[in-house]
Amino acid sequence: MGWIGATLDALVGEFAPEAGRRRALARSAAKLAMNYDAASRGRRAAGWKAPATDADAAAFGVRARLRQLSRDMVRNRPYAARAREVVISNVVGTGIVPSVVHETAEVQAQIGAVLSEHLLTPALDARGELDLYAMQEVVIGTVFTDGEVLARRRIRRGKYARDLPLGFQVELLEADHLDDTVTSWGANEVIEGVEYSPIGDIEAYHLFDEHPGAARMRGLKLTSRRVPWQDVLHIRRFDRPGQLRGVPWLAPVMMTMGEISDYQEAQILKQKMAALLAAVVTYDKDSGVDPSKRLKGLEALEPGAVVGTPEGTSVNFTTPPKVDDYQPFMREALGAVAMGIGITRESLTGDLSGTNFSSGRMGRMEMDRNVERWQRMVIMQFCMGVERWVRESWAMQRVLPAEVIRLNHTPPRRPLIDPNDEIDAFLKQIDGGVNSRQNVQRTLGLDPERIRRERAEDAQKDSDANLAPTGASNLPTARESRAKANPEGTVV
């Protein structure tokens, strides 16, 4: 520090003790930070950003910009569109299936019939277009692109019910509907359209009646209204404690994806230049060729052309550029993009070259863990929210009490890489008592209640037809099948 700094600290401490204390604390903190290279502020760390903001403040004021950039990338960048489809296909696939749980089979069937008629038809959608499964696709796709999505409950009564099985519909809204011009509502604070109570709970959402983009194009005046939290589902991924808003999943890789696109365009231009092989004919003054019959000039230069140049001039061509190292660069760059999103490079690019069974399985296992987390997000925030609305609507319309309705939500089946061995492993888990049959069935994307009911029906029909019973115990395992096919060979 030197004697000058020590003298200055002593003077400050003498005449301004509080300022001296702050200087001493700052000096101590600086000494501790110097033990970590990453905490230094030298040339190597130039440009590093480390603002002391909470999760929502980190994107405050730029959330709309991030959404718009992300949407543009999904529209115009093929790998962004592919990443979105990979996430949708793996998280919801053909749909996260709701199944009624009840101790009485007859009541279960009655409730299931009503819910199927309402949830699994376009009757659920306020616009009459989507069923529950299609809504799940839109929800996870919008969360990927925008970082968050809103689902609003619309109560339907009287003539607006239109013979709906249950008295509500769901309207999906983009985050643009949040009115960020409202800053308070009584004693509550409103930040970016979300109203918080004095203890930090979300109490309401201030939503525009029209999407701002559509309203401006049609010359409409934007008006918003306060919607209680009970009527809104806010689906987003939480990355930090205290986070209440989402950010696009492409945010960490937007710069990289933009640079990849620029690189691809430059390589395409180099390919065009490499293909620009032409013959240039230069005429001497005494050639005697009629000028009107001479070949066209450089303005007609194109691949494979034969052109002429004015008298007294010559053209020197450099060697056409080569396109080198394109594939290795793209492979590594797209691998970084895939990691930033949480999927595998193979699923992002569709390129399985150089991937063997073991490496593909290991990569898929890690991605599956991310998919399971995202499925839980959709189930907890959207599916169970719709289930709550079902119970509340059922209590108002039905004779049975609301407590009888409970739903299980089964994610779609994960494709099996080696079905024979993997099914054998599941059966061993059940026989060994380390897993339950219904949990294995849900892992395969199946509804245990439906399987149990259909197996009972099959058994009854077989009995009525005097057919021998069939079951898993009568089927050979994959190992036994291979041994039978190769009785003298080694079973592996």
CSV table of N, CA and C in Angstrom, one decimal, residues 91-240:
chain,number,residue,atom,x,y,z
A,91,VAL,N,-40.4,-32.9,-24.1
A,91,VAL,CA,-41.1,-32.5,-22.9
A,91,VAL,C,-42.5,-33.0,-22.9
A,92,VAL,N,-43.3,-32.7,-23.9
A,92,VAL,CA,-44.7,-33.0,-23.9
A,92,VAL,C,-45.0,-34.1,-25.0
A,93,GLY,N,-44.2,-34.1,-26.1
A,93,GLY,CA,-44.5,-35.2,-27.1
A,93,GLY,C,-45.9,-35.2,-27.5
A,94,THR,N,-46.6,-36.3,-27.4
A,94,THR,CA,-48.0,-36.4,-27.7
A,94,THR,C,-48.9,-36.0,-26.6
A,95,GLY,N,-48.3,-35.5,-25.5
A,95,GLY,CA,-49.1,-35.0,-24.4
A,95,GLY,C,-48.8,-35.6,-23.0
A,96,ILE,N,-48.9,-34.8,-22.0
A,96,ILE,CA,-48.8,-35.2,-20.6
A,96,ILE,C,-50.2,-35.6,-20.2
A,97,VAL,N,-50.4,-36.9,-20.0
A,97,VAL,CA,-51.8,-37.5,-19.9
A,97,VAL,C,-52.3,-37.3,-18.4
A,98,PRO,N,-53.5,-36.7,-18.3
A,98,PRO,CA,-54.2,-36.7,-17.0
A,98,PRO,C,-55.0,-37.9,-16.8
A,99,SER,N,-55.0,-38.5,-15.6
A,99,SER,CA,-55.8,-39.7,-15.3
A,99,SER,C,-56.4,-39.5,-14.0
A,100,VAL,N,-57.7,-39.9,-13.8
A,100,VAL,CA,-58.5,-39.7,-12.6
A,100,VAL,C,-58.1,-40.8,-11.6
A,101,VAL,N,-57.9,-40.4,-10.4
A,101,VAL,CA,-57.6,-41.4,-9.3
A,101,VAL,C,-58.8,-41.4,-8.4
A,102,HIS,N,-59.5,-42.5,-8.2
A,102,HIS,CA,-60.6,-42.6,-7.3
A,102,HIS,C,-60.7,-44.1,-6.9
A,103,GLU,N,-61.2,-44.3,-5.7
A,103,GLU,CA,-61.3,-45.7,-5.1
A,103,GLU,C,-62.4,-46.5,-5.7
A,104,THR,N,-63.4,-45.8,-6.3
A,104,THR,CA,-64.6,-46.5,-6.9
A,104,THR,C,-64.4,-46.4,-8.4
A,105,ALA,N,-64.4,-47.5,-9.1
A,105,ALA,CA,-64.2,-47.6,-10.5
A,105,ALA,C,-65.3,-46.9,-11.3
A,106,GLU,N,-66.5,-47.0,-10.8
A,106,GLU,CA,-67.7,-46.4,-11.5
A,106,GLU,C,-67.6,-44.9,-11.4
A,107,VAL,N,-67.3,-44.4,-10.3
A,107,VAL,CA,-67.2,-42.9,-10.1
A,107,VAL,C,-66.0,-42.4,-10.9
A,108,GLN,N,-64.9,-43.2,-10.9
A,108,GLN,CA,-63.7,-42.8,-11.7
A,108,GLN,C,-64.1,-42.7,-13.1
A,109,ALA,N,-64.8,-43.6,-13.7
A,109,ALA,CA,-65.2,-43.6,-15.1
A,109,ALA,C,-66.1,-42.4,-15.4
A,110,GLN,N,-67.0,-42.1,-14.5
A,110,GLN,CA,-67.9,-41.0,-14.7
A,110,GLN,C,-67.1,-39.7,-14.8
A,111,ILE,N,-66.2,-39.5,-13.8
A,111,ILE,CA,-65.4,-38.3,-13.8
A,111,ILE,C,-64.5,-38.2,-15.0
A,112,GLY,N,-63.9,-39.4,-15.4
A,112,GLY,CA,-63.0,-39.4,-16.5
A,112,GLY,C,-63.7,-39.1,-17.8
A,113,ALA,N,-65.0,-39.5,-18.0
A,113,ALA,CA,-65.7,-39.2,-19.2
A,113,ALA,C,-65.9,-37.7,-19.3
A,114,VAL,N,-66.3,-37.0,-18.2
A,114,VAL,CA,-66.6,-35.6,-18.3
A,114,VAL,C,-65.3,-34.8,-18.6
A,115,LEU,N,-64.2,-35.2,-17.9
A,115,LEU,CA,-62.9,-34.5,-18.1
A,115,LEU,C,-62.4,-34.7,-19.5
A,116,SER,N,-62.5,-35.9,-20.0
A,116,SER,CA,-62.1,-36.2,-21.4
A,116,SER,C,-62.8,-35.3,-22.4
A,117,GLU,N,-64.1,-35.2,-22.1
A,117,GLU,CA,-65.0,-34.3,-23.0
A,117,GLU,C,-64.6,-32.9,-23.0
A,118,HIS,N,-64.1,-32.4,-21.8
A,118,HIS,CA,-63.7,-31.0,-21.7
A,118,HIS,C,-62.3,-30.7,-21.9
A,119,LEU,N,-61.4,-31.5,-21.3
A,119,LEU,CA,-60.0,-31.3,-21.4
A,119,LEU,C,-59.3,-31.7,-22.7
A,120,LEU,N,-59.8,-32.8,-23.3
A,120,LEU,CA,-59.2,-33.4,-24.4
A,120,LEU,C,-60.0,-33.1,-25.7
A,121,THR,N,-60.7,-32.0,-25.7
A,121,THR,CA,-61.3,-31.4,-26.9
A,121,THR,C,-61.1,-29.9,-26.9
A,122,PRO,N,-61.3,-29.3,-28.1
A,122,PRO,CA,-61.2,-27.8,-28.2
A,122,PRO,C,-62.1,-27.0,-27.3
A,123,ALA,N,-63.0,-27.7,-26.5
A,123,ALA,CA,-63.9,-27.0,-25.6
A,123,ALA,C,-63.1,-26.3,-24.5
A,124,LEU,N,-61.9,-26.8,-24.2
A,124,LEU,CA,-61.0,-26.2,-23.2
A,124,LEU,C,-60.5,-24.8,-23.6
A,125,ASP,N,-60.3,-24.6,-24.9
A,125,ASP,CA,-59.7,-23.4,-25.4
A,125,ASP,C,-60.7,-22.3,-25.5
A,126,ALA,N,-60.3,-21.1,-25.0
A,126,ALA,CA,-61.2,-19.9,-25.1
A,126,ALA,C,-61.5,-19.5,-26.6
A,127,ARG,N,-60.6,-19.9,-27.5
A,127,ARG,CA,-60.7,-19.6,-28.9
A,127,ARG,C,-61.3,-20.9,-29.7
A,128,GLY,N,-61.5,-22.0,-28.9
A,128,GLY,CA,-62.1,-23.2,-29.6
A,128,GLY,C,-61.2,-23.8,-30.5
A,129,GLU,N,-59.8,-23.8,-30.3
A,129,GLU,CA,-58.9,-24.4,-31.3
A,129,GLU,C,-58.1,-25.5,-30.7
A,130,LEU,N,-57.7,-25.4,-29.5
A,130,LEU,CA,-56.7,-26.4,-28.9
A,130,LEU,C,-57.3,-27.2,-27.8
A,131,ASP,N,-56.8,-28.5,-27.7
A,131,ASP,CA,-57.2,-29.3,-26.5
A,131,ASP,C,-56.0,-29.2,-25.5
A,132,LEU,N,-56.1,-30.0,-24.5
A,132,LEU,CA,-55.1,-29.9,-23.4
A,132,LEU,C,-53.7,-30.2,-23.9
A,133,TYR,N,-53.6,-31.2,-24.8
A,133,TYR,CA,-52.2,-31.6,-25.3
A,133,TYR,C,-51.6,-30.6,-26.2
A,134,ALA,N,-52.5,-30.0,-27.1
A,134,ALA,CA,-52.0,-28.9,-27.9
A,134,ALA,C,-51.6,-27.7,-27.1
A,135,MET,N,-52.3,-27.4,-26.1
A,135,MET,CA,-51.9,-26.3,-25.2
A,135,MET,C,-50.6,-26.5,-24.5
A,136,GLN,N,-50.3,-27.8,-24.1
A,136,GLN,CA,-49.0,-28.1,-23.5
A,136,GLN,C,-47.9,-27.8,-24.5
A,137,GLU,N,-48.1,-28.1,-25.8
A,137,GLU,CA,-47.1,-27.8,-26.8
A,137,GLU,C,-46.8,-26.3,-26.9
A,138,VAL,N,-47.9,-25.5,-26.9
A,138,VAL,CA,-47.8,-24.1,-27.0
A,138,VAL,C,-47.1,-23.5,-25.8
A,139,VAL,N,-47.5,-24.1,-24.6
A,139,VAL,CA,-46.9,-23.6,-23.3
A,139,VAL,C,-45.4,-23.8,-23.3
A,140,ILE,N,-44.9,-25.0,-23.5
A,140,ILE,CA,-43.5,-25.2,-23.4
A,140,ILE,C,-42.7,-24.5,-24.5
A,141,GLY,N,-43.4,-24.4,-25.7
A,141,GLY,CA,-42.7,-23.7,-26.8
A,141,GLY,C,-42.6,-22.2,-26.6
A,142,THR,N,-43.6,-21.6,-25.9
A,142,THR,CA,-43.5,-20.2,-25.6
A,142,THR,C,-42.6,-20.0,-24.5
A,143,VAL,N,-42.5,-20.9,-23.5
A,143,VAL,CA,-41.6,-20.7,-22.4
A,143,VAL,C,-40.2,-20.8,-22.9
A,144,PHE,N,-39.9,-21.6,-23.9
A,144,PHE,CA,-38.6,-21.7,-24.5
A,144,PHE,C,-38.3,-20.4,-25.3
A,145,THR,N,-39.2,-19.9,-26.0
A,145,THR,CA,-38.9,-18.7,-26.9
A,145,THR,C,-38.9,-17.5,-26.1
A,146,ASP,N,-40.0,-17.3,-25.2
A,146,ASP,CA,-40.1,-16.0,-24.5
A,146,ASP,C,-39.6,-16.0,-23.1
A,147,GLY,N,-39.5,-17.2,-22.5
A,147,GLY,CA,-39.1,-17.3,-21.1
A,147,GLY,C,-40.2,-17.5,-20.2
A,148,GLU,N,-41.4,-17.2,-20.6
A,148,GLU,CA,-42.6,-17.3,-19.8
A,148,GLU,C,-43.9,-17.2,-20.6
A,149,VAL,N,-45.0,-17.7,-20.1
A,149,VAL,CA,-46.3,-17.7,-20.8
A,149,VAL,C,-47.4,-17.6,-19.7
A,150,LEU,N,-48.5,-17.0,-20.0
A,150,LEU,CA,-49.6,-16.9,-19.1
A,150,LEU,C,-50.8,-17.7,-19.6
A,151,ALA,N,-51.5,-18.3,-18.7
A,151,ALA,CA,-52.7,-19.0,-19.0
A,151,ALA,C,-53.8,-18.4,-18.1
A,152,ARG,N,-54.8,-17.8,-18.7
A,152,ARG,CA,-55.9,-17.1,-18.0
A,152,ARG,C,-57.2,-17.9,-18.0
A,153,ARG,N,-57.8,-18.1,-16.8
A,153,ARG,CA,-59.1,-18.7,-16.8
A,153,ARG,C,-60.2,-17.8,-17.1
A,154,ARG,N,-61.0,-18.3,-18.0
A,154,ARG,CA,-62.2,-17.5,-18.4
A,154,ARG,C,-63.5,-18.3,-17.9
A,155,ILE,N,-64.2,-17.7,-17.0
A,155,ILE,CA,-65.4,-18.3,-16.4
A,155,ILE,C,-66.5,-18.2,-17.5
A,156,ARG,N,-67.2,-19.3,-17.7
A,156,ARG,CA,-68.3,-19.3,-18.7
A,156,ARG,C,-69.6,-19.7,-18.0
A,157,ARG,N,-70.6,-18.8,-18.1
A,157,ARG,CA,-71.9,-19.1,-17.5
A,157,ARG,C,-73.0,-18.6,-18.5
A,158,GLY,N,-74.2,-19.2,-18.4
A,158,GLY,CA,-75.3,-18.8,-19.2
A,158,GLY,C,-75.1,-19.1,-20.7
A,159,LYS,N,-75.4,-18.1,-21.5
A,159,LYS,CA,-75.2,-18.3,-22.9
A,159,LYS,C,-73.8,-18.4,-23.4
A,160,TYR,N,-72.8,-18.0,-22.6
A,160,TYR,CA,-71.4,-18.1,-22.9
A,160,TYR,C,-70.9,-19.5,-22.6
A,161,ALA,N,-71.6,-20.3,-21.9
A,161,ALA,CA,-71.1,-21.6,-21.5
A,161,ALA,C,-71.2,-22.5,-22.8
A,162,ARG,N,-72.1,-22.3,-23.7
A,162,ARG,CA,-72.2,-23.1,-24.9
A,162,ARG,C,-72.2,-24.6,-24.7
A,163,ASP,N,-72.9,-25.0,-23.7
A,163,ASP,CA,-73.0,-26.5,-23.4
A,163,ASP,C,-71.6,-27.1,-23.1
A,164,LEU,N,-70.7,-26.3,-22.4
A,164,LEU,CA,-69.4,-26.8,-22.0
A,164,LEU,C,-69.6,-27.8,-20.9
A,165,PRO,N,-68.8,-28.9,-20.9
A,165,PRO,CA,-68.9,-29.9,-19.8
A,165,PRO,C,-68.6,-29.2,-18.5
A,166,LEU,N,-67.6,-28.3,-18.4
A,166,LEU,CA,-67.3,-27.6,-17.2
A,166,LEU,C,-67.3,-26.1,-17.5
A,167,GLY,N,-67.6,-25.3,-16.5
A,167,GLY,CA,-67.8,-23.9,-16.8
A,167,GLY,C,-66.6,-23.0,-16.8
A,168,PHE,N,-65.6,-23.4,-17.5
A,168,PHE,CA,-64.4,-22.5,-17.7
A,168,PHE,C,-63.7,-22.9,-18.9
A,169,GLN,N,-62.9,-21.9,-19.5
A,169,GLN,CA,-62.0,-22.2,-20.6
A,169,GLN,C,-60.7,-21.5,-20.3
A,170,VAL,N,-59.7,-21.9,-21.0
A,170,VAL,CA,-58.3,-21.4,-20.8
A,170,VAL,C,-57.9,-20.6,-22.0
A,171,GLU,N,-57.3,-19.4,-21.8
A,171,GLU,CA,-56.8,-18.5,-22.8
A,171,GLU,C,-55.3,-18.4,-22.6
A,172,LEU,N,-54.5,-18.7,-23.6
A,172,LEU,CA,-53.0,-18.6,-23.5
A,172,LEU,C,-52.6,-17.2,-23.9
A,173,LEU,N,-51.8,-16.5,-23.2
A,173,LEU,CA,-51.3,-15.2,-23.5
A,173,LEU,C,-49.8,-15.1,-23.4
A,174,GLU,N,-49.3,-14.3,-24.3
A,174,GLU,CA,-47.9,-14.0,-24.3
A,174,GLU,C,-47.6,-13.0,-23.2
A,175,ALA,N,-46.3,-12.9,-22.8
A,175,ALA,CA,-46.0,-12.0,-21.7
A,175,ALA,C,-46.1,-10.5,-22.1
A,176,ASP,N,-46.3,-10.3,-23.4
A,176,ASP,CA,-46.5,-8.9,-23.9
A,176,ASP,C,-47.8,-8.3,-23.4
A,177,HIS,N,-48.7,-9.2,-22.9
A,177,HIS,CA,-50.0,-8.7,-22.4
A,177,HIS,C,-49.8,-8.0,-21.0
A,178,LEU,N,-48.7,-8.2,-20.4
A,178,LEU,CA,-48.4,-7.5,-19.1
A,178,LEU,C,-48.2,-6.0,-19.2
A,179,ASP,N,-49.0,-5.2,-18.5
A,179,ASP,CA,-48.9,-3.8,-18.6
A,179,ASP,C,-47.8,-3.3,-17.7
A,180,ASP,N,-46.7,-2.9,-18.2
A,180,ASP,CA,-45.6,-2.4,-17.4
A,180,ASP,C,-45.7,-0.9,-17.1
A,181,THR,N,-46.8,-0.3,-17.5
A,181,THR,CA,-46.9,1.2,-17.1
A,181,THR,C,-47.5,1.3,-15.7
A,182,VAL,N,-48.2,0.3,-15.2
A,182,VAL,CA,-48.7,0.3,-13.8
A,182,VAL,C,-47.6,0.1,-12.8
A,183,THR,N,-47.5,0.9,-11.8
A,183,THR,CA,-46.4,0.8,-10.9
A,183,THR,C,-46.9,0.5,-9.4
A,184,SER,N,-48.2,0.7,-9.2
A,184,SER,CA,-48.7,0.4,-7.8
A,184,SER,C,-50.2,0.2,-7.9
A,185,TRP,N,-50.7,-0.5,-6.9
A,185,TRP,CA,-52.2,-0.8,-6.7
A,185,TRP,C,-52.5,-0.8,-5.2
A,186,GLY,N,-52.9,0.4,-4.8
A,186,GLY,CA,-53.1,0.5,-3.3
A,186,GLY,C,-51.7,0.4,-2.6
A,187,ALA,N,-51.6,-0.5,-1.6
A,187,ALA,CA,-50.4,-0.6,-0.9
A,187,ALA,C,-49.4,-1.6,-1.6
A,188,ASN,N,-49.9,-2.2,-2.7
A,188,ASN,CA,-49.1,-3.2,-3.4
A,188,ASN,C,-48.3,-2.6,-4.5
A,189,GLU,N,-47.1,-3.2,-4.7
A,189,GLU,CA,-46.2,-2.7,-5.7
A,189,GLU,C,-46.4,-3.5,-7.0
A,190,VAL,N,-46.4,-2.9,-8.2
A,190,VAL,CA,-46.6,-3.5,-9.4
A,190,VAL,C,-45.3,-3.3,-10.3
A,191,ILE,N,-44.7,-4.4,-10.6
A,191,ILE,CA,-43.4,-4.4,-11.4
A,191,ILE,C,-43.6,-5.2,-12.7
A,192,GLU,N,-43.5,-4.5,-13.8
A,192,GLU,CA,-43.6,-5.1,-15.1
A,192,GLU,C,-44.9,-5.9,-15.2
A,193,GLY,N,-46.0,-5.3,-14.7
A,193,GLY,CA,-47.3,-5.9,-14.9
A,193,GLY,C,-47.7,-6.9,-13.8
A,194,VAL,N,-46.8,-7.2,-12.9
A,194,VAL,CA,-47.1,-8.2,-11.9
A,194,VAL,C,-47.2,-7.5,-10.5
A,195,GLU,N,-48.3,-7.7,-9.9
A,195,GLU,CA,-48.6,-7.1,-8.6
A,195,GLU,C,-48.2,-7.9,-7.4
A,196,TYR,N,-47.4,-7.3,-6.5
A,196,TYR,CA,-46.9,-8.0,-5.4
A,196,TYR,C,-47.5,-7.4,-4.1
A,197,SER,N,-47.8,-8.3,-3.1
A,197,SER,CA,-48.2,-7.9,-1.8
A,197,SER,C,-47.0,-7.4,-1.0
A,198,PRO,N,-47.3,-6.7,0.2
A,198,PRO,CA,-46.2,-6.2,1.0
A,198,PRO,C,-45.2,-7.3,1.4
A,199,ILE,N,-45.6,-8.6,1.5
A,199,ILE,CA,-44.7,-9.7,1.8
A,199,ILE,C,-44.1,-10.4,0.6
A,200,GLY,N,-44.4,-9.9,-0.6
A,200,GLY,CA,-43.8,-10.4,-1.8
A,200,GLY,C,-44.6,-11.5,-2.6
A,201,ASP,N,-45.8,-11.8,-2.1
A,201,ASP,CA,-46.6,-12.8,-2.8
A,201,ASP,C,-47.2,-12.1,-4.1
A,202,ILE,N,-47.4,-12.9,-5.1
A,202,ILE,CA,-48.1,-12.4,-6.3
A,202,ILE,C,-49.6,-12.3,-6.0
A,203,GLU,N,-50.2,-11.2,-6.1
A,203,GLU,CA,-51.6,-11.1,-5.9
A,203,GLU,C,-52.5,-10.9,-7.1
A,204,ALA,N,-51.9,-10.3,-8.2
A,204,ALA,CA,-52.7,-10.1,-9.4
A,204,ALA,C,-51.7,-9.8,-10.6
A,205,TYR,N,-52.3,-9.9,-11.7
A,205,TYR,CA,-51.6,-9.5,-13.0
A,205,TYR,C,-52.4,-8.4,-13.7
A,206,HIS,N,-51.7,-7.4,-14.2
A,206,HIS,CA,-52.4,-6.4,-14.9
A,206,HIS,C,-52.2,-6.6,-16.4
A,207,LEU,N,-53.2,-7.0,-17.1
A,207,LEU,CA,-53.2,-7.6,-18.4
A,207,LEU,C,-53.9,-6.7,-19.4
A,208,PHE,N,-53.2,-6.4,-20.6
A,208,PHE,CA,-53.9,-5.7,-21.7
A,208,PHE,C,-55.0,-6.6,-22.2
A,209,ASP,N,-56.1,-6.0,-22.7
A,209,ASP,CA,-57.2,-6.7,-23.3
A,209,ASP,C,-56.8,-7.2,-24.7
A,210,GLU,N,-55.9,-6.5,-25.3
A,210,GLU,CA,-55.4,-6.9,-26.6
A,210,GLU,C,-53.9,-7.0,-26.6
A,211,HIS,N,-53.3,-7.8,-27.5
A,211,HIS,CA,-51.8,-7.9,-27.6
A,211,HIS,C,-51.4,-6.6,-28.1
A,212,PRO,N,-50.4,-6.0,-27.5
A,212,PRO,CA,-49.9,-4.6,-27.9
A,212,PRO,C,-49.5,-4.6,-29.4
A,213,GLY,N,-48.9,-5.6,-29.9
A,213,GLY,CA,-48.5,-5.6,-31.3
A,213,GLY,C,-49.7,-5.6,-32.2
A,214,ALA,N,-50.8,-6.3,-31.9
A,214,ALA,CA,-52.0,-6.3,-32.7
A,214,ALA,C,-52.8,-5.0,-32.5
A,215,ALA,N,-52.8,-4.4,-31.3
A,215,ALA,CA,-53.6,-3.2,-31.0
A,215,ALA,C,-53.0,-2.0,-31.8
A,216,ARG,N,-51.7,-1.9,-31.8
A,216,ARG,CA,-51.0,-0.8,-32.5
A,216,ARG,C,-51.3,-0.9,-34.0
A,217,MET,N,-51.3,-2.1,-34.6
A,217,MET,CA,-51.5,-2.2,-36.0
A,217,MET,C,-52.9,-1.8,-36.4
A,218,ARG,N,-53.9,-2.1,-35.4
A,218,ARG,CA,-55.3,-1.8,-35.7
A,218,ARG,C,-55.7,-0.4,-35.2
A,219,GLY,N,-54.7,0.3,-34.6
A,219,GLY,CA,-55.1,1.7,-34.2
A,219,GLY,C,-55.9,1.7,-32.9
A,220,LEU,N,-55.9,0.6,-32.1
A,220,LEU,CA,-56.7,0.6,-30.9
A,220,LEU,C,-56.0,1.2,-29.7
A,221,LYS,N,-56.7,1.7,-28.8
A,221,LYS,CA,-56.2,2.2,-27.5
A,221,LYS,C,-56.0,1.1,-26.6
A,222,LEU,N,-54.8,0.9,-26.0
A,222,LEU,CA,-54.5,-0.2,-25.1
A,222,LEU,C,-55.1,0.1,-23.7
A,223,THR,N,-55.9,-0.8,-23.2
A,223,THR,CA,-56.4,-0.7,-21.9
A,223,THR,C,-56.1,-2.0,-21.1
A,224,SER,N,-55.8,-1.9,-19.9
A,224,SER,CA,-55.5,-3.1,-19.1
A,224,SER,C,-56.4,-3.3,-17.9
A,225,ARG,N,-56.5,-4.5,-17.4
A,225,ARG,CA,-57.4,-4.7,-16.2
A,225,ARG,C,-56.7,-5.6,-15.3
A,226,ARG,N,-57.0,-5.5,-14.0
A,226,ARG,CA,-56.4,-6.3,-12.9
A,226,ARG,C,-57.1,-7.6,-12.9
A,227,VAL,N,-56.3,-8.7,-13.0
A,227,VAL,CA,-56.8,-10.1,-12.9
A,227,VAL,C,-56.2,-10.8,-11.7
A,228,PRO,N,-57.0,-11.3,-10.8
A,228,PRO,CA,-56.5,-11.9,-9.6
A,228,PRO,C,-55.6,-13.1,-9.9
A,229,TRP,N,-54.7,-13.4,-9.0
A,229,TRP,CA,-53.7,-14.5,-9.3
A,229,TRP,C,-54.4,-15.9,-9.5
A,230,GLN,N,-55.6,-16.0,-8.8
A,230,GLN,CA,-56.3,-17.3,-8.9
A,230,GLN,C,-56.7,-17.6,-10.3
A,231,ASP,N,-56.9,-16.6,-11.2
A,231,ASP,CA,-57.3,-16.8,-12.6
A,231,ASP,C,-56.2,-16.8,-13.6
A,232,VAL,N,-55.0,-16.8,-13.1
A,232,VAL,CA,-53.8,-16.8,-14.0
A,232,VAL,C,-52.8,-17.8,-13.6
A,233,LEU,N,-52.3,-18.6,-14.5
A,233,LEU,CA,-51.2,-19.5,-14.3
A,233,LEU,C,-50.0,-18.8,-15.0
A,234,HIS,N,-48.9,-18.7,-14.3
A,234,HIS,CA,-47.7,-18.1,-14.8
A,234,HIS,C,-46.6,-19.2,-14.9
A,235,ILE,N,-46.3,-19.6,-16.1
A,235,ILE,CA,-45.4,-20.7,-16.3
A,235,ILE,C,-44.1,-20.2,-16.8
A,236,ARG,N,-43.0,-20.5,-16.0
A,236,ARG,CA,-41.6,-20.1,-16.4
A,236,ARG,C,-40.7,-21.0,-15.6
A,237,ARG,N,-39.4,-20.9,-16.0
A,237,ARG,CA,-38.4,-21.7,-15.4
A,237,ARG,C,-37.7,-20.9,-14.3
A,238,PHE,N,-37.4,-21.4,-13.2
A,238,PHE,CA,-36.7,-20.7,-12.1
A,238,PHE,C,-35.3,-21.1,-12.1
A,239,ASP,N,-34.4,-20.2,-12.2
A,239,ASP,CA,-33.0,-20.4,-12.2
A,239,ASP,C,-32.3,-19.9,-11.0
A,240,ARG,N,-32.9,-18.9,-10.3
A,240,ARG,CA,-32.2,-18.3,-9.1
A,240,ARG,C,-33.3,-18.2,-8.0
